[in-house]
Amino acid sequence: MSAASCLLTEDQFLCSICLDVFTDPVSTPCGHNFCKTCITENWNINVLCQCPNCKKLFYTKPELQVNTFISEMAAQFRQSAQQKASSSNSEQQAAKPGEVPCDVCTGTKLKALKSCLVCLGSYCETHLKPHLTMAGLKRHQLIDPVENLEGRMCTKHDKLLELFCKTDQMCVCMLCSVSDHKTHDVVPLKEEYEGKKAELGKTEAETQQMIQKRRLKIEEIKRSVELSKEDADREIAGGVQVFSALKESVERSQAELIDTIIEKQRETEKQAEGFIKELEQEISELKKRSSEVEQLSRSEDHLHLLQSLPSLNAAPPTKDWTEVSVHPPSYEGTVRRAVNQLEETLSEQMKKLLEAELKRVQQYAVDVTLDPDTANPWLILSDDGKQVKHADVKKNLPDNPERFDYCAIVLAKQSFSSGRFYYEVQVKGKTKWTLGVARESINRKGNITVTPQDGYWTICLRNESRYFAFDDPPVCLCLKSRPEKVGVFVDYEEGLVSFHDVDAAARIYSFTGCCFTKKVYPYFSPGLNDGGKNSAPLIISLVTCQSH
């Protein structure tokens, strides 16, 4: 029997209804074998008794008897299959949480390898074999294992969802396409799948590109942090160096002050000691004479006293001490002179810091040119867009929205909405001018108030020598020297606008806490010609790092 079973194929021991090894196999009159329970239930459900394999009709229900030969063969095969399955199952993996289990396995559910869209079942390697070998099952559509296969069936017609309605954007079955969706744009599911898959591929590529851009932005931000850390370390080192020098200077001045005072006190003490020593010497001589006088005065021998008196030592020379005194030294101005010296040292350090600051902001120099579309009609611009001055004749220009129609103002072509930028303007020979930056949304028509609230951050010269910062309220600026070249620096994120006297390497004024949310433009106003007194132009200069 064992030798005979080896000659039979696996398909011959499987019921075509339950797809499992025969249980109580019976044969129909047409010669096909089924599990007794499977064929009985099949005929109980259907009105006509029909062979599931060859479709032969039986008008009367045939009497079925268990085929003992096939039963014994199936039992032996089942035992062999169970042993083989047991060995195979030890190699196959049990379904883990989140994985699709085999619907046929009893006991430990193995991981399903495929799901069948016709049988609506999922199968492990062992129970999938009939779909790979049996002719009737090979035509079934297999897919990667999925749960809820019932969801792939039309709930209305109990048919496979194999079409897609583009009109309603939903999956439908064949019957849906000729009923509820008859006039709609219906395509095969595979066609829509290919289209959507292509779209997803494009979306995935775009998403990956976005991810890459953001990774690059992360690297850029990290690099910015590194550069910021390097700048911070440099600033700390520079600050420590400056304050160490100042500390040393203070300590040195303090030591010199103390030494000066101590030396004066020492000289006073030395003078006093000299006077005291001299006085003590005179006192010693005077005591000696006093002793001799006292001794002679006690003599009762008249002759002896009179004879000894001429030989008595003459009085020792003494000094008139009436006008002699020790005066405490005067310390008037000693501390002040030390502080003045310290102030000079501090001024030198401050000058070095300002020079370093100017060199630092000059690194952010940008190329700026004047925008003729914004220039007031009374202004004359050079062909290269680097110079502007006030004219005596008004030009006939179109009054476009960007143009200043009343005030003698012109903006630069370049705008800035992030980062830092710096430019320099020559103001030599002028009696009036205004420089700075302005917000894009400023009013350009009629009389204009230039304050930060109105979108302007500027400084100006008026009446040849009076400098102002148009803050709120305006600030009068006291400058040590008259600037001939002014540098303008903007840190957009920091909200800073600072002005520098380039030649003196001195800061003129700084606007802090500025609120920048949109574009800002460099701002220029050469002032009125004033009968030729203010005819010199404002000149945008090429920035070169100054050496002072």
PDB file of C-alpha atoms in Angstrom, residues 391-545:
ATOM      1  CA  ALA A 391      18.637 119.431  -9.406  1.00  0.00           C
ATOM      2  CA  ASP A 392      17.218 122.861 -10.094  1.00  0.00           C
ATOM      3  CA  VAL A 393      14.858 121.548 -12.748  1.00  0.00           C
ATOM      4  CA  LYS A 394      12.084 119.009 -12.270  1.00  0.00           C
ATOM      5  CA  LYS A 395      12.081 116.158 -14.797  1.00  0.00           C
ATOM      6  CA  ASN A 396       8.896 114.970 -16.472  1.00  0.00           C
ATOM      7  CA  LEU A 397       8.611 111.396 -15.177  1.00  0.00           C
ATOM      8  CA  PRO A 398       5.614 109.025 -14.915  1.00  0.00           C
ATOM      9  CA  ASP A 399       4.061 109.060 -11.446  1.00  0.00           C
ATOM     10  CA  ASN A 400       4.226 105.311 -10.872  1.00  0.00           C
ATOM     11  CA  PRO A 401       3.302 103.867  -7.443  1.00  0.00           C
ATOM     12  CA  GLU A 402       6.966 103.283  -6.518  1.00  0.00           C
ATOM     13  CA  ARG A 403       8.068 106.906  -7.092  1.00  0.00           C
ATOM     14  CA  PHE A 404       8.430 109.548  -4.351  1.00  0.00           C
ATOM     15  CA  ASP A 405       6.461 112.473  -5.762  1.00  0.00           C
ATOM     16  CA  TYR A 406       7.167 115.168  -3.139  1.00  0.00           C
ATOM     17  CA  CYS A 407      10.244 114.325  -1.019  1.00  0.00           C
ATOM     18  CA  ALA A 408      13.749 114.162  -2.528  1.00  0.00           C
ATOM     19  CA  ILE A 409      14.183 110.439  -1.892  1.00  0.00           C
ATOM     20  CA  VAL A 410      15.360 107.440  -3.917  1.00  0.00           C
ATOM     21  CA  LEU A 411      15.614 103.771  -2.916  1.00  0.00           C
ATOM     22  CA  ALA A 412      18.035 101.100  -4.058  1.00  0.00           C
ATOM     23  CA  LYS A 413      17.059  98.420  -6.550  1.00  0.00           C
ATOM     24  CA  GLN A 414      18.200  95.717  -4.136  1.00  0.00           C
ATOM     25  CA  SER A 415      15.910  94.532  -1.339  1.00  0.00           C
ATOM     26  CA  PHE A 416      16.696  92.349   1.670  1.00  0.00           C
ATOM     27  CA  SER A 417      14.413  90.110   3.714  1.00  0.00           C
ATOM     28  CA  SER A 418      16.929  88.126   5.759  1.00  0.00           C
ATOM     29  CA  GLY A 419      20.552  87.985   6.867  1.00  0.00           C
ATOM     30  CA  ARG A 420      22.984  90.905   7.110  1.00  0.00           C
ATOM     31  CA  PHE A 421      24.114  93.555   4.644  1.00  0.00           C
ATOM     32  CA  TYR A 422      26.360  96.621   4.623  1.00  0.00           C
ATOM     33  CA  TYR A 423      27.044  99.515   2.248  1.00  0.00           C
ATOM     34  CA  GLU A 424      28.973 102.810   2.367  1.00  0.00           C
ATOM     35  CA  VAL A 425      28.044 106.265   1.100  1.00  0.00           C
ATOM     36  CA  GLN A 426      30.345 109.251   0.614  1.00  0.00           C
ATOM     37  CA  VAL A 427      28.799 112.428   2.097  1.00  0.00           C
ATOM     38  CA  LYS A 428      31.869 114.675   1.758  1.00  0.00           C
ATOM     39  CA  GLY A 429      31.133 118.324   0.918  1.00  0.00           C
ATOM     40  CA  LYS A 430      27.422 118.138   1.726  1.00  0.00           C
ATOM     41  CA  THR A 431      25.452 120.332   4.120  1.00  0.00           C
ATOM     42  CA  LYS A 432      22.365 118.104   4.202  1.00  0.00           C
ATOM     43  CA  TRP A 433      21.696 114.397   3.693  1.00  0.00           C
ATOM     44  CA  THR A 434      19.654 111.486   5.041  1.00  0.00           C
ATOM     45  CA  LEU A 435      20.670 107.817   4.888  1.00  0.00           C
ATOM     46  CA  GLY A 436      19.337 104.499   6.158  1.00  0.00           C
ATOM     47  CA  VAL A 437      16.847 101.797   5.225  1.00  0.00           C
ATOM     48  CA  ALA A 438      13.102 101.763   4.596  1.00  0.00           C
ATOM     49  CA  ARG A 439      10.354  99.177   4.577  1.00  0.00           C
ATOM     50  CA  GLU A 440       8.875  98.220   1.188  1.00  0.00           C
ATOM     51  CA  SER A 441       5.362  99.234   2.251  1.00  0.00           C
ATOM     52  CA  ILE A 442       6.245 102.874   3.131  1.00  0.00           C
ATOM     53  CA  ASN A 443       4.149 105.785   1.909  1.00  0.00           C
ATOM     54  CA  ARG A 444       5.828 107.420  -1.108  1.00  0.00           C
ATOM     55  CA  LYS A 445       3.373 110.189  -1.857  1.00  0.00           C
ATOM     56  CA  GLY A 446       3.128 113.658  -0.360  1.00  0.00           C
ATOM     57  CA  ASN A 447       4.966 114.815   2.736  1.00  0.00           C
ATOM     58  CA  ILE A 448       6.604 111.950   4.641  1.00  0.00           C
ATOM     59  CA  THR A 449       7.495 111.423   8.296  1.00  0.00           C
ATOM     60  CA  VAL A 450      10.631 109.319   8.593  1.00  0.00           C
ATOM     61  CA  THR A 451      10.325 107.407  11.886  1.00  0.00           C
ATOM     62  CA  PRO A 452      10.610 103.696  12.699  1.00  0.00           C
ATOM     63  CA  GLN A 453       6.840 103.601  13.211  1.00  0.00           C
ATOM     64  CA  ASP A 454       6.455 104.775   9.592  1.00  0.00           C
ATOM     65  CA  GLY A 455       8.963 102.205   8.316  1.00  0.00           C
ATOM     66  CA  TYR A 456      12.167 104.323   8.205  1.00  0.00           C
ATOM     67  CA  TRP A 457      15.424 103.892  10.134  1.00  0.00           C
ATOM     68  CA  THR A 458      17.618 106.855   9.194  1.00  0.00           C
ATOM     69  CA  ILE A 459      20.143 109.468  10.378  1.00  0.00           C
ATOM     70  CA  CYS A 460      20.684 112.902   8.854  1.00  0.00           C
ATOM     71  CA  LEU A 461      22.825 116.036   8.667  1.00  0.00           C
ATOM     72  CA  ARG A 462      21.103 119.435   8.863  1.00  0.00           C
ATOM     73  CA  ASN A 463      22.543 122.955   8.640  1.00  0.00           C
ATOM     74  CA  GLU A 464      26.115 121.713   7.980  1.00  0.00           C
ATOM     75  CA  SER A 465      26.867 120.565  11.548  1.00  0.00           C
ATOM     76  CA  ARG A 466      23.764 119.227  13.291  1.00  0.00           C
ATOM     77  CA  TYR A 467      23.355 115.466  13.178  1.00  0.00           C
ATOM     78  CA  PHE A 468      20.152 113.639  14.159  1.00  0.00           C
ATOM     79  CA  ALA A 469      18.837 110.081  14.364  1.00  0.00           C
ATOM     80  CA  PHE A 470      15.177 110.004  13.321  1.00  0.00           C
ATOM     81  CA  ASP A 471      14.126 107.831  16.222  1.00  0.00           C
ATOM     82  CA  ASP A 472      10.957 108.475  18.210  1.00  0.00           C
ATOM     83  CA  PRO A 473      11.647 111.062  19.561  1.00  0.00           C
ATOM     84  CA  PRO A 474      14.548 112.308  17.370  1.00  0.00           C
ATOM     85  CA  VAL A 475      18.011 112.051  18.958  1.00  0.00           C
ATOM     86  CA  CYS A 476      20.613 114.799  18.607  1.00  0.00           C
ATOM     87  CA  LEU A 477      24.004 113.228  17.901  1.00  0.00           C
ATOM     88  CA  CYS A 478      27.235 114.676  19.325  1.00  0.00           C
ATOM     89  CA  LEU A 479      30.026 113.556  16.985  1.00  0.00           C
ATOM     90  CA  LYS A 480      33.733 114.126  17.606  1.00  0.00           C
ATOM     91  CA  SER A 481      34.431 114.460  13.911  1.00  0.00           C
ATOM     92  CA  ARG A 482      32.476 115.286  10.764  1.00  0.00           C
ATOM     93  CA  PRO A 483      31.907 112.049   8.791  1.00  0.00           C
ATOM     94  CA  GLU A 484      32.923 112.053   5.134  1.00  0.00           C
ATOM     95  CA  LYS A 485      31.906 108.445   4.502  1.00  0.00           C
ATOM     96  CA  VAL A 486      29.023 106.727   6.305  1.00  0.00           C
ATOM     97  CA  GLY A 487      28.622 102.938   6.573  1.00  0.00           C
ATOM     98  CA  VAL A 488      25.156 101.432   7.029  1.00  0.00           C
ATOM     99  CA  PHE A 489      24.851  97.923   8.512  1.00  0.00           C
ATOM    100  CA  VAL A 490      21.619  95.899   8.911  1.00  0.00           C
ATOM    101  CA  ASP A 491      21.140  92.622  10.779  1.00  0.00           C
ATOM    102  CA  TYR A 492      17.616  91.608   9.715  1.00  0.00           C
ATOM    103  CA  GLU A 493      17.026  88.822  12.242  1.00  0.00           C
ATOM    104  CA  GLU A 494      18.628  90.779  15.095  1.00  0.00           C
ATOM    105  CA  GLY A 495      16.531  93.865  14.304  1.00  0.00           C
ATOM    106  CA  LEU A 496      19.631  96.105  14.178  1.00  0.00           C
ATOM    107  CA  VAL A 497      20.472  99.131  11.996  1.00  0.00           C
ATOM    108  CA  SER A 498      23.816 100.783  12.813  1.00  0.00           C
ATOM    109  CA  PHE A 499      25.649 103.730  11.240  1.00  0.00           C
ATOM    110  CA  HIS A 500      29.434 104.154  11.215  1.00  0.00           C
ATOM    111  CA  ASP A 501      31.926 106.923  10.522  1.00  0.00           C
ATOM    112  CA  VAL A 502      34.151 104.872   8.213  1.00  0.00           C
ATOM    113  CA  ASP A 503      37.281 107.046   8.323  1.00  0.00           C
ATOM    114  CA  ALA A 504      37.175 107.488  12.114  1.00  0.00           C
ATOM    115  CA  ALA A 505      36.104 103.872  12.668  1.00  0.00           C
ATOM    116  CA  ALA A 506      33.480 105.170  15.088  1.00  0.00           C
ATOM    117  CA  ARG A 507      29.873 104.188  15.549  1.00  0.00           C
ATOM    118  CA  ILE A 508      27.466 107.058  14.951  1.00  0.00           C
ATOM    119  CA  TYR A 509      24.133 105.558  16.091  1.00  0.00           C
ATOM    120  CA  SER A 510      22.275 102.245  16.332  1.00  0.00           C
ATOM    121  CA  PHE A 511      18.568 101.405  16.079  1.00  0.00           C
ATOM    122  CA  THR A 512      17.915  98.236  18.105  1.00  0.00           C
ATOM    123  CA  GLY A 513      14.845  96.074  18.518  1.00  0.00           C
ATOM    124  CA  CYS A 514      13.626  96.903  14.998  1.00  0.00           C
ATOM    125  CA  CYS A 515      10.706  94.799  13.776  1.00  0.00           C
ATOM    126  CA  PHE A 516      11.469  93.575  10.244  1.00  0.00           C
ATOM    127  CA  THR A 517       8.835  91.304   8.683  1.00  0.00           C
ATOM    128  CA  LYS A 518       9.036  92.226   4.971  1.00  0.00           C
ATOM    129  CA  LYS A 519      11.569  93.527   2.482  1.00  0.00           C
ATOM    130  CA  VAL A 520      13.720  96.549   3.351  1.00  0.00           C
ATOM    131  CA  TYR A 521      15.553  98.812   0.891  1.00  0.00           C
ATOM    132  CA  PRO A 522      18.598 101.094   1.272  1.00  0.00           C
ATOM    133  CA  TYR A 523      17.334 104.707   1.489  1.00  0.00           C
ATOM    134  CA  PHE A 524      19.007 107.862   0.129  1.00  0.00           C
ATOM    135  CA  SER A 525      18.097 111.557   0.301  1.00  0.00           C
ATOM    136  CA  PRO A 526      20.771 114.058  -0.866  1.00  0.00           C
ATOM    137  CA  GLY A 527      18.799 117.049   0.473  1.00  0.00           C
ATOM    138  CA  LEU A 528      17.853 120.156  -1.513  1.00  0.00           C
ATOM    139  CA  ASN A 529      20.480 121.868  -3.680  1.00  0.00           C
ATOM    140  CA  ASP A 530      20.205 124.998  -1.511  1.00  0.00           C
ATOM    141  CA  GLY A 531      21.490 127.409  -4.166  1.00  0.00           C
ATOM    142  CA  GLY A 532      24.553 125.311  -4.846  1.00  0.00           C
ATOM    143  CA  LYS A 533      25.652 124.989  -1.206  1.00  0.00           C
ATOM    144  CA  ASN A 534      24.584 121.337  -1.175  1.00  0.00           C
ATOM    145  CA  SER A 535      25.356 120.430  -4.794  1.00  0.00           C
ATOM    146  CA  ALA A 536      27.764 117.578  -3.946  1.00  0.00           C
ATOM    147  CA  PRO A 537      26.223 114.164  -4.684  1.00  0.00           C
ATOM    148  CA  LEU A 538      25.735 111.206  -2.401  1.00  0.00           C
ATOM    149  CA  ILE A 539      28.092 108.530  -3.781  1.00  0.00           C
ATOM    150  CA  ILE A 540      27.703 104.815  -3.130  1.00  0.00           C
ATOM    151  CA  SER A 541      31.307 103.730  -2.522  1.00  0.00           C
ATOM    152  CA  LEU A 542      33.159 100.522  -3.122  1.00  0.00           C
ATOM    153  CA  VAL A 543      33.701  98.941   0.283  1.00  0.00           C
ATOM    154  CA  THR A 544      37.305  98.237   1.229  1.00  0.00           C
ATOM    155  CA  CYS A 545      38.317  97.130   4.720  1.00  0.00           C
TER     156      CYS A 545
END
